[in-house]
Amino acid sequence: MGKHSIDLDVCPCCGYRTGDPTCPVCRWTDDGRADADPEVARGGPNGRLSLADARLNYQIFGTSRPGWRGEGRPPGREDLP
Ligand SMILES: [Zn+2]
């Protein structure tokens, strides 16, 4: 831990380096499969939400799900990749 690992630290949804499995910015939970088949919802922590949809939601609502609007936090300078 503490080692820089770009693949694991950068949220695949919002792109910020939050270093948390459940992103505090967009609330997406990184299931470790990142960008493989972003259109496919795979269950697990993100349920029926696909990464492609989560990214779209983030652009619109600021969180990976519309229902989580307001539960994320604005990204800070320390979150920049
Ligand atoms: Zn995120």
PDB file of N, CA, C and O and ligand atoms in Angstrom:
ATOM      1  N   MET A   1       0.842  -1.196   0.000  1.00  0.00           N
ATOM      2  CA  MET A   1       0.000   0.000   0.000  1.00  0.00           C
ATOM      3  C   MET A   1       0.881   1.251   0.000  1.00  0.00           C
ATOM      4  O   MET A   1       2.028   1.216   0.397  1.00  0.00           O
ATOM      5  N   GLY A   2       0.303   2.330  -0.435  1.00  0.00           N
ATOM      6  CA  GLY A   2       1.048   3.571  -0.488  1.00  0.00           C
ATOM      7  C   GLY A   2       1.857   3.709  -1.767  1.00  0.00           C
ATOM      8  O   GLY A   2       2.360   4.767  -2.058  1.00  0.00           O
ATOM      9  N   LYS A   3       1.958   2.625  -2.494  1.00  0.00           N
ATOM     10  CA  LYS A   3       2.685   2.659  -3.747  1.00  0.00           C
ATOM     11  C   LYS A   3       1.776   3.235  -4.826  1.00  0.00           C
ATOM     12  O   LYS A   3       0.590   2.957  -4.862  1.00  0.00           O
ATOM     13  N   HIS A   4       2.352   4.002  -5.719  1.00  0.00           N
ATOM     14  CA  HIS A   4       1.537   4.569  -6.779  1.00  0.00           C
ATOM     15  C   HIS A   4       1.128   3.485  -7.763  1.00  0.00           C
ATOM     16  O   HIS A   4       1.949   2.822  -8.360  1.00  0.00           O
ATOM     17  N   SER A   5      -0.127   3.272  -7.903  1.00  0.00           N
ATOM     18  CA  SER A   5      -0.641   2.305  -8.862  1.00  0.00           C
ATOM     19  C   SER A   5      -1.767   2.978  -9.627  1.00  0.00           C
ATOM     20  O   SER A   5      -2.877   3.089  -9.143  1.00  0.00           O
ATOM     21  N   ILE A   6      -1.453   3.448 -10.801  1.00  0.00           N
ATOM     22  CA  ILE A   6      -2.405   4.243 -11.571  1.00  0.00           C
ATOM     23  C   ILE A   6      -3.676   3.437 -11.841  1.00  0.00           C
ATOM     24  O   ILE A   6      -4.782   3.938 -11.696  1.00  0.00           O
ATOM     25  N   ASP A   7      -3.509   2.161 -12.184  1.00  0.00           N
ATOM     26  CA  ASP A   7      -4.667   1.368 -12.586  1.00  0.00           C
ATOM     27  C   ASP A   7      -5.682   1.226 -11.463  1.00  0.00           C
ATOM     28  O   ASP A   7      -6.864   1.181 -11.712  1.00  0.00           O
ATOM     29  N   LEU A   8      -5.207   1.114 -10.235  1.00  0.00           N
ATOM     30  CA  LEU A   8      -6.130   0.862  -9.148  1.00  0.00           C
ATOM     31  C   LEU A   8      -6.635   2.145  -8.494  1.00  0.00           C
ATOM     32  O   LEU A   8      -7.723   2.169  -7.955  1.00  0.00           O
ATOM     33  N   ASP A   9      -5.834   3.200  -8.545  1.00  0.00           N
ATOM     34  CA  ASP A   9      -6.183   4.386  -7.783  1.00  0.00           C
ATOM     35  C   ASP A   9      -7.128   5.319  -8.526  1.00  0.00           C
ATOM     36  O   ASP A   9      -7.860   6.069  -7.896  1.00  0.00           O
ATOM     37  N   VAL A  10      -7.069   5.299  -9.833  1.00  0.00           N
ATOM     38  CA  VAL A  10      -7.880   6.250 -10.589  1.00  0.00           C
ATOM     39  C   VAL A  10      -9.267   5.662 -10.827  1.00  0.00           C
ATOM     40  O   VAL A  10      -9.416   4.561 -11.326  1.00  0.00           O
ATOM     41  N   CYS A  11     -10.254   6.410 -10.438  1.00  0.00           N
ATOM     42  CA  CYS A  11     -11.627   5.956 -10.598  1.00  0.00           C
ATOM     43  C   CYS A  11     -11.955   5.812 -12.082  1.00  0.00           C
ATOM     44  O   CYS A  11     -11.782   6.757 -12.844  1.00  0.00           O
ATOM     45  N   PRO A  12     -12.442   4.652 -12.514  1.00  0.00           N
ATOM     46  CA  PRO A  12     -12.759   4.464 -13.931  1.00  0.00           C
ATOM     47  C   PRO A  12     -13.974   5.268 -14.374  1.00  0.00           C
ATOM     48  O   PRO A  12     -14.206   5.430 -15.558  1.00  0.00           O
ATOM     49  N   CYS A  13     -14.731   5.771 -13.424  1.00  0.00           N
ATOM     50  CA  CYS A  13     -15.932   6.527 -13.786  1.00  0.00           C
ATOM     51  C   CYS A  13     -15.631   8.006 -13.950  1.00  0.00           C
ATOM     52  O   CYS A  13     -15.823   8.561 -15.018  1.00  0.00           O
ATOM     53  N   CYS A  14     -15.157   8.654 -12.897  1.00  0.00           N
ATOM     54  CA  CYS A  14     -14.956  10.098 -12.964  1.00  0.00           C
ATOM     55  C   CYS A  14     -13.520  10.476 -13.319  1.00  0.00           C
ATOM     56  O   CYS A  14     -13.266  11.608 -13.692  1.00  0.00           O
ATOM     57  N   GLY A  15     -12.584   9.523 -13.162  1.00  0.00           N
ATOM     58  CA  GLY A  15     -11.216   9.772 -13.579  1.00  0.00           C
ATOM     59  C   GLY A  15     -10.335  10.416 -12.527  1.00  0.00           C
ATOM     60  O   GLY A  15      -9.165  10.688 -12.781  1.00  0.00           O
ATOM     61  N   TYR A  16     -10.878  10.656 -11.340  1.00  0.00           N
ATOM     62  CA  TYR A  16     -10.048  11.238 -10.296  1.00  0.00           C
ATOM     63  C   TYR A  16      -9.343  10.154  -9.500  1.00  0.00           C
ATOM     64  O   TYR A  16      -9.858   9.043  -9.336  1.00  0.00           O
ATOM     65  N   ARG A  17      -8.173  10.494  -9.000  1.00  0.00           N
ATOM     66  CA  ARG A  17      -7.389   9.542  -8.237  1.00  0.00           C
ATOM     67  C   ARG A  17      -7.778   9.640  -6.759  1.00  0.00           C
ATOM     68  O   ARG A  17      -7.179  10.376  -5.988  1.00  0.00           O
ATOM     69  N   THR A  18      -8.798   8.919  -6.408  1.00  0.00           N
ATOM     70  CA  THR A  18      -9.290   9.020  -5.043  1.00  0.00           C
ATOM     71  C   THR A  18      -8.679   7.957  -4.136  1.00  0.00           C
ATOM     72  O   THR A  18      -8.688   8.103  -2.926  1.00  0.00           O
ATOM     73  N   GLY A  19      -8.189   6.853  -4.726  1.00  0.00           N
ATOM     74  CA  GLY A  19      -7.545   5.816  -3.938  1.00  0.00           C
ATOM     75  C   GLY A  19      -8.489   5.049  -3.034  1.00  0.00           C
ATOM     76  O   GLY A  19      -8.076   4.376  -2.108  1.00  0.00           O
ATOM     77  N   ASP A  20      -9.759   5.151  -3.298  1.00  0.00           N
ATOM     78  CA  ASP A  20     -10.752   4.472  -2.470  1.00  0.00           C
ATOM     79  C   ASP A  20     -11.581   3.554  -3.372  1.00  0.00           C
ATOM     80  O   ASP A  20     -11.985   3.965  -4.441  1.00  0.00           O
ATOM     81  N   PRO A  21     -11.830   2.302  -2.954  1.00  0.00           N
ATOM     82  CA  PRO A  21     -12.615   1.403  -3.812  1.00  0.00           C
ATOM     83  C   PRO A  21     -13.977   1.984  -4.159  1.00  0.00           C
ATOM     84  O   PRO A  21     -14.449   1.823  -5.281  1.00  0.00           O
ATOM     85  N   THR A  22     -14.614   2.626  -3.205  1.00  0.00           N
ATOM     86  CA  THR A  22     -15.844   3.347  -3.531  1.00  0.00           C
ATOM     87  C   THR A  22     -15.500   4.825  -3.605  1.00  0.00           C
ATOM     88  O   THR A  22     -15.153   5.450  -2.612  1.00  0.00           O
ATOM     89  N   CYS A  23     -15.592   5.338  -4.815  1.00  0.00           N
ATOM     90  CA  CYS A  23     -15.119   6.694  -5.078  1.00  0.00           C
ATOM     91  C   CYS A  23     -15.929   7.725  -4.290  1.00  0.00           C
ATOM     92  O   CYS A  23     -17.157   7.755  -4.390  1.00  0.00           O
ATOM     93  N   PRO A  24     -15.277   8.561  -3.495  1.00  0.00           N
ATOM     94  CA  PRO A  24     -16.010   9.586  -2.749  1.00  0.00           C
ATOM     95  C   PRO A  24     -16.539  10.712  -3.633  1.00  0.00           C
ATOM     96  O   PRO A  24     -17.399  11.472  -3.203  1.00  0.00           O
ATOM     97  N   VAL A  25     -16.042  10.806  -4.848  1.00  0.00           N
ATOM     98  CA  VAL A  25     -16.506  11.866  -5.740  1.00  0.00           C
ATOM     99  C   VAL A  25     -17.793  11.462  -6.449  1.00  0.00           C
ATOM    100  O   VAL A  25     -18.798  12.166  -6.397  1.00  0.00           O
ATOM    101  N   CYS A  26     -17.781  10.293  -7.085  1.00  0.00           N
ATOM    102  CA  CYS A  26     -18.939   9.899  -7.902  1.00  0.00           C
ATOM    103  C   CYS A  26     -19.694   8.700  -7.324  1.00  0.00           C
ATOM    104  O   CYS A  26     -20.750   8.347  -7.830  1.00  0.00           O
ATOM    105  N   ARG A  27     -19.150   8.084  -6.283  1.00  0.00           N
ATOM    106  CA  ARG A  27     -19.767   6.931  -5.605  1.00  0.00           C
ATOM    107  C   ARG A  27     -19.694   5.638  -6.397  1.00  0.00           C
ATOM    108  O   ARG A  27     -20.289   4.640  -5.997  1.00  0.00           O
ATOM    109  N   TRP A  28     -18.986   5.605  -7.516  1.00  0.00           N
ATOM    110  CA  TRP A  28     -18.759   4.352  -8.231  1.00  0.00           C
ATOM    111  C   TRP A  28     -17.848   3.464  -7.399  1.00  0.00           C
ATOM    112  O   TRP A  28     -16.890   3.957  -6.790  1.00  0.00           O
ATOM    113  N   THR A  29     -18.139   2.176  -7.345  1.00  0.00           N
ATOM    114  CA  THR A  29     -17.256   1.238  -6.671  1.00  0.00           C
ATOM    115  C   THR A  29     -16.422   0.507  -7.712  1.00  0.00           C
ATOM    116  O   THR A  29     -16.961  -0.162  -8.593  1.00  0.00           O
ATOM    117  N   ASP A  30     -15.118   0.665  -7.605  1.00  0.00           N
ATOM    118  CA  ASP A  30     -14.214   0.031  -8.557  1.00  0.00           C
ATOM    119  C   ASP A  30     -14.174  -1.470  -8.277  1.00  0.00           C
ATOM    120  O   ASP A  30     -13.709  -1.900  -7.227  1.00  0.00           O
ATOM    121  N   ASP A  31     -14.654  -2.253  -9.242  1.00  0.00           N
ATOM    122  CA  ASP A  31     -14.665  -3.696  -9.047  1.00  0.00           C
ATOM    123  C   ASP A  31     -13.403  -4.351  -9.604  1.00  0.00           C
ATOM    124  O   ASP A  31     -13.326  -5.566  -9.689  1.00  0.00           O
ATOM    125  N   GLY A  32     -12.440  -3.551 -10.010  1.00  0.00           N
ATOM    126  CA  GLY A  32     -11.166  -4.067 -10.470  1.00  0.00           C
ATOM    127  C   GLY A  32     -11.161  -4.447 -11.943  1.00  0.00           C
ATOM    128  O   GLY A  32     -10.134  -4.815 -12.476  1.00  0.00           O
ATOM    129  N   ARG A  33     -12.309  -4.344 -12.582  1.00  0.00           N
ATOM    130  CA  ARG A  33     -12.357  -4.733 -13.989  1.00  0.00           C
ATOM    131  C   ARG A  33     -12.315  -3.531 -14.905  1.00  0.00           C
ATOM    132  O   ARG A  33     -12.282  -3.661 -16.116  1.00  0.00           O
ATOM    133  N   ALA A  34     -12.346  -2.373 -14.304  1.00  0.00           N
ATOM    134  CA  ALA A  34     -12.123  -1.109 -15.005  1.00  0.00           C
ATOM    135  C   ALA A  34     -12.788  -1.031 -16.362  1.00  0.00           C
ATOM    136  O   ALA A  34     -14.012  -1.104 -16.457  1.00  0.00           O
ATOM    137  N   ASP A  35     -11.994  -0.922 -17.397  1.00  0.00           N
ATOM    138  CA  ASP A  35     -12.506  -0.531 -18.698  1.00  0.00           C
ATOM    139  C   ASP A  35     -12.923  -1.684 -19.599  1.00  0.00           C
ATOM    140  O   ASP A  35     -13.362  -1.456 -20.713  1.00  0.00           O
ATOM    141  N   ALA A  36     -12.804  -2.917 -19.155  1.00  0.00           N
ATOM    142  CA  ALA A  36     -13.222  -4.026 -20.000  1.00  0.00           C
ATOM    143  C   ALA A  36     -14.746  -4.011 -20.135  1.00  0.00           C
ATOM    144  O   ALA A  36     -15.453  -4.026 -19.136  1.00  0.00           O
ATOM    145  N   ASP A  37     -15.214  -3.963 -21.357  1.00  0.00           N
ATOM    146  CA  ASP A  37     -16.654  -3.974 -21.629  1.00  0.00           C
ATOM    147  C   ASP A  37     -17.416  -2.943 -20.799  1.00  0.00           C
ATOM    148  O   ASP A  37     -18.242  -3.304 -19.964  1.00  0.00           O
ATOM    149  N   PRO A  38     -17.153  -1.662 -20.999  1.00  0.00           N
ATOM    150  CA  PRO A  38     -17.810  -0.630 -20.184  1.00  0.00           C
ATOM    151  C   PRO A  38     -19.319  -0.589 -20.356  1.00  0.00           C
ATOM    152  O   PRO A  38     -20.017  -0.049 -19.498  1.00  0.00           O
ATOM    153  N   GLU A  39     -19.829  -1.180 -21.439  1.00  0.00           N
ATOM    154  CA  GLU A  39     -21.279  -1.150 -21.666  1.00  0.00           C
ATOM    155  C   GLU A  39     -22.008  -2.220 -20.856  1.00  0.00           C
ATOM    156  O   GLU A  39     -23.235  -2.207 -20.778  1.00  0.00           O
ATOM    157  N   VAL A  40     -21.262  -3.158 -20.302  1.00  0.00           N
ATOM    158  CA  VAL A  40     -21.890  -4.300 -19.659  1.00  0.00           C
ATOM    159  C   VAL A  40     -22.002  -4.068 -18.152  1.00  0.00           C
ATOM    160  O   VAL A  40     -21.005  -3.767 -17.490  1.00  0.00           O
ATOM    161  N   ALA A  41     -23.220  -4.182 -17.625  1.00  0.00           N
ATOM    162  CA  ALA A  41     -23.410  -4.136 -16.179  1.00  0.00           C
ATOM    163  C   ALA A  41     -23.120  -5.526 -15.631  1.00  0.00           C
ATOM    164  O   ALA A  41     -23.636  -6.518 -16.126  1.00  0.00           O
ATOM    165  N   ARG A  42     -22.273  -5.621 -14.635  1.00  0.00           N
ATOM    166  CA  ARG A  42     -21.790  -6.927 -14.211  1.00  0.00           C
ATOM    167  C   ARG A  42     -22.283  -7.330 -12.827  1.00  0.00           C
ATOM    168  O   ARG A  42     -21.780  -8.264 -12.232  1.00  0.00           O
ATOM    169  N   GLY A  43     -23.222  -6.595 -12.282  1.00  0.00           N
ATOM    170  CA  GLY A  43     -23.641  -6.918 -10.920  1.00  0.00           C
ATOM    171  C   GLY A  43     -22.579  -6.478  -9.927  1.00  0.00           C
ATOM    172  O   GLY A  43     -21.873  -5.515 -10.185  1.00  0.00           O
ATOM    173  N   GLY A  44     -22.457  -7.177  -8.831  1.00  0.00           N
ATOM    174  CA  GLY A  44     -21.468  -6.790  -7.820  1.00  0.00           C
ATOM    175  C   GLY A  44     -21.853  -5.462  -7.200  1.00  0.00           C
ATOM    176  O   GLY A  44     -23.037  -5.112  -7.143  1.00  0.00           O
ATOM    177  N   PRO A  45     -20.851  -4.733  -6.740  1.00  0.00           N
ATOM    178  CA  PRO A  45     -21.142  -3.502  -5.988  1.00  0.00           C
ATOM    179  C   PRO A  45     -21.899  -2.460  -6.791  1.00  0.00           C
ATOM    180  O   PRO A  45     -22.595  -1.621  -6.205  1.00  0.00           O
ATOM    181  N   ASN A  46     -21.791  -2.505  -8.113  1.00  0.00           N
ATOM    182  CA  ASN A  46     -22.471  -1.498  -8.926  1.00  0.00           C
ATOM    183  C   ASN A  46     -23.792  -1.985  -9.512  1.00  0.00           C
ATOM    184  O   ASN A  46     -24.439  -1.260 -10.267  1.00  0.00           O
ATOM    185  N   GLY A  47     -24.164  -3.204  -9.175  1.00  0.00           N
ATOM    186  CA  GLY A  47     -25.475  -3.709  -9.569  1.00  0.00           C
ATOM    187  C   GLY A  47     -25.692  -3.697 -11.067  1.00  0.00           C
ATOM    188  O   GLY A  47     -24.859  -4.175 -11.820  1.00  0.00           O
ATOM    189  N   ARG A  48     -26.793  -3.105 -11.478  1.00  0.00           N
ATOM    190  CA  ARG A  48     -27.162  -3.100 -12.892  1.00  0.00           C
ATOM    191  C   ARG A  48     -26.604  -1.884 -13.620  1.00  0.00           C
ATOM    192  O   ARG A  48     -27.012  -1.615 -14.756  1.00  0.00           O
ATOM    193  N   LEU A  49     -25.739  -1.188 -12.979  1.00  0.00           N
ATOM    194  CA  LEU A  49     -25.174   0.012 -13.580  1.00  0.00           C
ATOM    195  C   LEU A  49     -23.900  -0.353 -14.359  1.00  0.00           C
ATOM    196  O   LEU A  49     -22.985  -0.963 -13.806  1.00  0.00           O
ATOM    197  N   SER A  50     -23.850  -0.007 -15.633  1.00  0.00           N
ATOM    198  CA  SER A  50     -22.627  -0.229 -16.397  1.00  0.00           C
ATOM    199  C   SER A  50     -21.716   0.984 -16.244  1.00  0.00           C
ATOM    200  O   SER A  50     -22.156   2.081 -15.878  1.00  0.00           O
ATOM    201  N   LEU A  51     -20.458   0.758 -16.532  1.00  0.00           N
ATOM    202  CA  LEU A  51     -19.499   1.854 -16.412  1.00  0.00           C
ATOM    203  C   LEU A  51     -19.828   2.976 -17.399  1.00  0.00           C
ATOM    204  O   LEU A  51     -19.702   4.153 -17.067  1.00  0.00           O
ATOM    205  N   ALA A  52     -20.276   2.596 -18.588  1.00  0.00           N
ATOM    206  CA  ALA A  52     -20.622   3.625 -19.579  1.00  0.00           C
ATOM    207  C   ALA A  52     -21.772   4.502 -19.069  1.00  0.00           C
ATOM    208  O   ALA A  52     -21.732   5.729 -19.197  1.00  0.00           O
ATOM    209  N   ASP A  53     -22.776   3.856 -18.476  1.00  0.00           N
ATOM    210  CA  ASP A  53     -23.894   4.627 -17.923  1.00  0.00           C
ATOM    211  C   ASP A  53     -23.450   5.466 -16.731  1.00  0.00           C
ATOM    212  O   ASP A  53     -23.901   6.601 -16.550  1.00  0.00           O
ATOM    213  N   ALA A  54     -22.593   4.894 -15.914  1.00  0.00           N
ATOM    214  CA  ALA A  54     -22.111   5.627 -14.743  1.00  0.00           C
ATOM    215  C   ALA A  54     -21.360   6.887 -15.158  1.00  0.00           C
ATOM    216  O   ALA A  54     -21.522   7.945 -14.552  1.00  0.00           O
ATOM    217  N   ARG A  55     -20.576   6.779 -16.222  1.00  0.00           N
ATOM    218  CA  ARG A  55     -19.840   7.947 -16.713  1.00  0.00           C
ATOM    219  C   ARG A  55     -20.799   9.014 -17.223  1.00  0.00           C
ATOM    220  O   ARG A  55     -20.597  10.204 -16.984  1.00  0.00           O
ATOM    221  N   LEU A  56     -21.819   8.563 -17.915  1.00  0.00           N
ATOM    222  CA  LEU A  56     -22.815   9.505 -18.427  1.00  0.00           C
ATOM    223  C   LEU A  56     -23.537  10.175 -17.255  1.00  0.00           C
ATOM    224  O   LEU A  56     -23.728  11.400 -17.240  1.00  0.00           O
ATOM    225  N   ASN A  57     -23.926   9.380 -16.280  1.00  0.00           N
ATOM    226  CA  ASN A  57     -24.593   9.943 -15.111  1.00  0.00           C
ATOM    227  C   ASN A  57     -23.698  10.959 -14.411  1.00  0.00           C
ATOM    228  O   ASN A  57     -24.168  11.997 -13.933  1.00  0.00           O
ATOM    229  N   TYR A  58     -22.415  10.616 -14.328  1.00  0.00           N
ATOM    230  CA  TYR A  58     -21.497  11.535 -13.658  1.00  0.00           C
ATOM    231  C   TYR A  58     -21.451  12.877 -14.385  1.00  0.00           C
ATOM    232  O   TYR A  58     -21.407  13.929 -13.749  1.00  0.00           O
ATOM    233  N   GLN A  59     -21.467  12.827 -15.721  1.00  0.00           N
ATOM    234  CA  GLN A  59     -21.442  14.076 -16.488  1.00  0.00           C
ATOM    235  C   GLN A  59     -22.688  14.920 -16.202  1.00  0.00           C
ATOM    236  O   GLN A  59     -22.631  16.139 -16.183  1.00  0.00           O
ATOM    237  N   ILE A  60     -23.802  14.240 -16.005  1.00  0.00           N
ATOM    238  CA  ILE A  60     -25.072  14.954 -15.844  1.00  0.00           C
ATOM    239  C   ILE A  60     -25.333  15.324 -14.388  1.00  0.00           C
ATOM    240  O   ILE A  60     -25.689  16.452 -14.065  1.00  0.00           O
ATOM    241  N   PHE A  61     -25.160  14.335 -13.497  1.00  0.00           N
ATOM    242  CA  PHE A  61     -25.602  14.497 -12.111  1.00  0.00           C
ATOM    243  C   PHE A  61     -24.457  14.749 -11.121  1.00  0.00           C
ATOM    244  O   PHE A  61     -24.703  15.124  -9.979  1.00  0.00           O
ATOM    245  N   GLY A  62     -23.225  14.448 -11.540  1.00  0.00           N
ATOM    246  CA  GLY A  62     -22.098  14.594 -10.618  1.00  0.00           C
ATOM    247  C   GLY A  62     -21.866  13.368  -9.768  1.00  0.00           C
ATOM    248  O   GLY A  62     -20.933  13.337  -8.963  1.00  0.00           O
ATOM    249  N   THR A  63     -22.721  12.350  -9.926  1.00  0.00           N
ATOM    250  CA  THR A  63     -22.491  11.066  -9.265  1.00  0.00           C
ATOM    251  C   THR A  63     -22.817   9.965 -10.277  1.00  0.00           C
ATOM    252  O   THR A  63     -23.484  10.202 -11.271  1.00  0.00           O
ATOM    253  N   SER A  64     -22.370   8.735  -9.981  1.00  0.00           N
ATOM    254  CA  SER A  64     -22.516   7.669 -10.961  1.00  0.00           C
ATOM    255  C   SER A  64     -23.956   7.178 -11.081  1.00  0.00           C
ATOM    256  O   SER A  64     -24.301   6.493 -12.040  1.00  0.00           O
ATOM    257  N   ARG A  65     -24.794   7.489 -10.091  1.00  0.00           N
ATOM    258  CA  ARG A  65     -26.225   7.192 -10.180  1.00  0.00           C
ATOM    259  C   ARG A  65     -27.017   8.466  -9.911  1.00  0.00           C
ATOM    260  O   ARG A  65     -26.662   9.218  -9.003  1.00  0.00           O
ATOM    261  N   PRO A  66     -28.112   8.662 -10.655  1.00  0.00           N
ATOM    262  CA  PRO A  66     -28.922   9.860 -10.404  1.00  0.00           C
ATOM    263  C   PRO A  66     -29.382   9.946  -8.949  1.00  0.00           C
ATOM    264  O   PRO A  66     -29.418  11.025  -8.365  1.00  0.00           O
ATOM    265  N   GLY A  67     -29.727   8.783  -8.357  1.00  0.00           N
ATOM    266  CA  GLY A  67     -30.226   8.770  -6.982  1.00  0.00           C
ATOM    267  C   GLY A  67     -29.180   9.138  -5.945  1.00  0.00           C
ATOM    268  O   GLY A  67     -29.516   9.367  -4.793  1.00  0.00           O
ATOM    269  N   TRP A  68     -27.921   9.176  -6.366  1.00  0.00           N
ATOM    270  CA  TRP A  68     -26.860   9.518  -5.422  1.00  0.00           C
ATOM    271  C   TRP A  68     -26.459  10.979  -5.553  1.00  0.00           C
ATOM    272  O   TRP A  68     -25.459  11.417  -4.989  1.00  0.00           O
ATOM    273  N   ARG A  69     -27.228  11.715  -6.287  1.00  0.00           N
ATOM    274  CA  ARG A  69     -26.938  13.129  -6.467  1.00  0.00           C
ATOM    275  C   ARG A  69     -26.800  13.784  -5.096  1.00  0.00           C
ATOM    276  O   ARG A  69     -27.653  13.625  -4.227  1.00  0.00           O
ATOM    277  N   GLY A  70     -25.732  14.509  -4.904  1.00  0.00           N
ATOM    278  CA  GLY A  70     -25.517  15.184  -3.633  1.00  0.00           C
ATOM    279  C   GLY A  70     -24.733  14.358  -2.638  1.00  0.00           C
ATOM    280  O   GLY A  70     -24.286  14.878  -1.623  1.00  0.00           O
ATOM    281  N   GLU A  71     -24.572  13.047  -2.919  1.00  0.00           N
ATOM    282  CA  GLU A  71     -23.837  12.206  -1.977  1.00  0.00           C
ATOM    283  C   GLU A  71     -22.351  12.144  -2.270  1.00  0.00           C
ATOM    284  O   GLU A  71     -21.571  11.708  -1.428  1.00  0.00           O
ATOM    285  N   GLY A  72     -21.981  12.528  -3.469  1.00  0.00           N
ATOM    286  CA  GLY A  72     -20.562  12.596  -3.781  1.00  0.00           C
ATOM    287  C   GLY A  72     -19.990  13.876  -3.213  1.00  0.00           C
ATOM    288  O   GLY A  72     -20.667  14.635  -2.534  1.00  0.00           O
ATOM    289  N   ARG A  73     -18.740  14.106  -3.479  1.00  0.00           N
ATOM    290  CA  ARG A  73     -18.151  15.388  -3.078  1.00  0.00           C
ATOM    291  C   ARG A  73     -17.399  15.943  -4.268  1.00  0.00           C
ATOM    292  O   ARG A  73     -16.973  15.189  -5.130  1.00  0.00           O
ATOM    293  N   PRO A  74     -17.221  17.233  -4.302  1.00  0.00           N
ATOM    294  CA  PRO A  74     -16.468  17.796  -5.415  1.00  0.00           C
ATOM    295  C   PRO A  74     -15.019  17.322  -5.345  1.00  0.00           C
ATOM    296  O   PRO A  74     -14.482  17.181  -4.236  1.00  0.00           O
ATOM    297  N   PRO A  75     -14.414  17.036  -6.469  1.00  0.00           N
ATOM    298  CA  PRO A  75     -13.024  16.603  -6.462  1.00  0.00           C
ATOM    299  C   PRO A  75     -12.107  17.724  -6.019  1.00  0.00           C
ATOM    300  O   PRO A  75     -12.337  18.891  -6.317  1.00  0.00           O
ATOM    301  N   GLY A  76     -11.083  17.364  -5.256  1.00  0.00           N
ATOM    302  CA  GLY A  76     -10.113  18.350  -4.815  1.00  0.00           C
ATOM    303  C   GLY A  76      -8.824  18.258  -5.620  1.00  0.00           C
ATOM    304  O   GLY A  76      -8.663  17.365  -6.435  1.00  0.00           O
ATOM    305  N   ARG A  77      -7.923  19.152  -5.367  1.00  0.00           N
ATOM    306  CA  ARG A  77      -6.676  19.158  -6.105  1.00  0.00           C
ATOM    307  C   ARG A  77      -5.900  17.858  -5.877  1.00  0.00           C
ATOM    308  O   ARG A  77      -5.209  17.364  -6.756  1.00  0.00           O
ATOM    309  N   GLU A  78      -6.047  17.278  -4.682  1.00  0.00           N
ATOM    310  CA  GLU A  78      -5.314  16.049  -4.383  1.00  0.00           C
ATOM    311  C   GLU A  78      -5.864  14.847  -5.144  1.00  0.00           C
ATOM    312  O   GLU A  78      -5.242  13.797  -5.182  1.00  0.00           O
ATOM    313  N   ASP A  79      -7.029  15.009  -5.739  1.00  0.00           N
ATOM    314  CA  ASP A  79      -7.639  13.909  -6.467  1.00  0.00           C
ATOM    315  C   ASP A  79      -7.246  13.872  -7.940  1.00  0.00           C
ATOM    316  O   ASP A  79      -7.627  12.962  -8.654  1.00  0.00           O
ATOM    317  N   LEU A  80      -6.542  14.879  -8.403  1.00  0.00           N
ATOM    318  CA  LEU A  80      -6.195  14.921  -9.810  1.00  0.00           C
ATOM    319  C   LEU A  80      -5.270  13.760 -10.143  1.00  0.00           C
ATOM    320  O   LEU A  80      -4.356  13.463  -9.384  1.00  0.00           O
ATOM    321  N   PRO A  81      -5.516  13.093 -11.267  1.00  0.00           N
ATOM    322  CA  PRO A  81      -4.690  11.948 -11.619  1.00  0.00           C
ATOM    323  C   PRO A  81      -3.256  12.345 -11.966  1.00  0.00           C
ATOM    324  O   PRO A  81      -3.007  13.486 -12.282  1.00  0.00           O
TER     325      PRO A  81
HETATM  326 ZN    ZN B   1     -15.277   8.434  -9.267  1.00  0.00          ZN
END
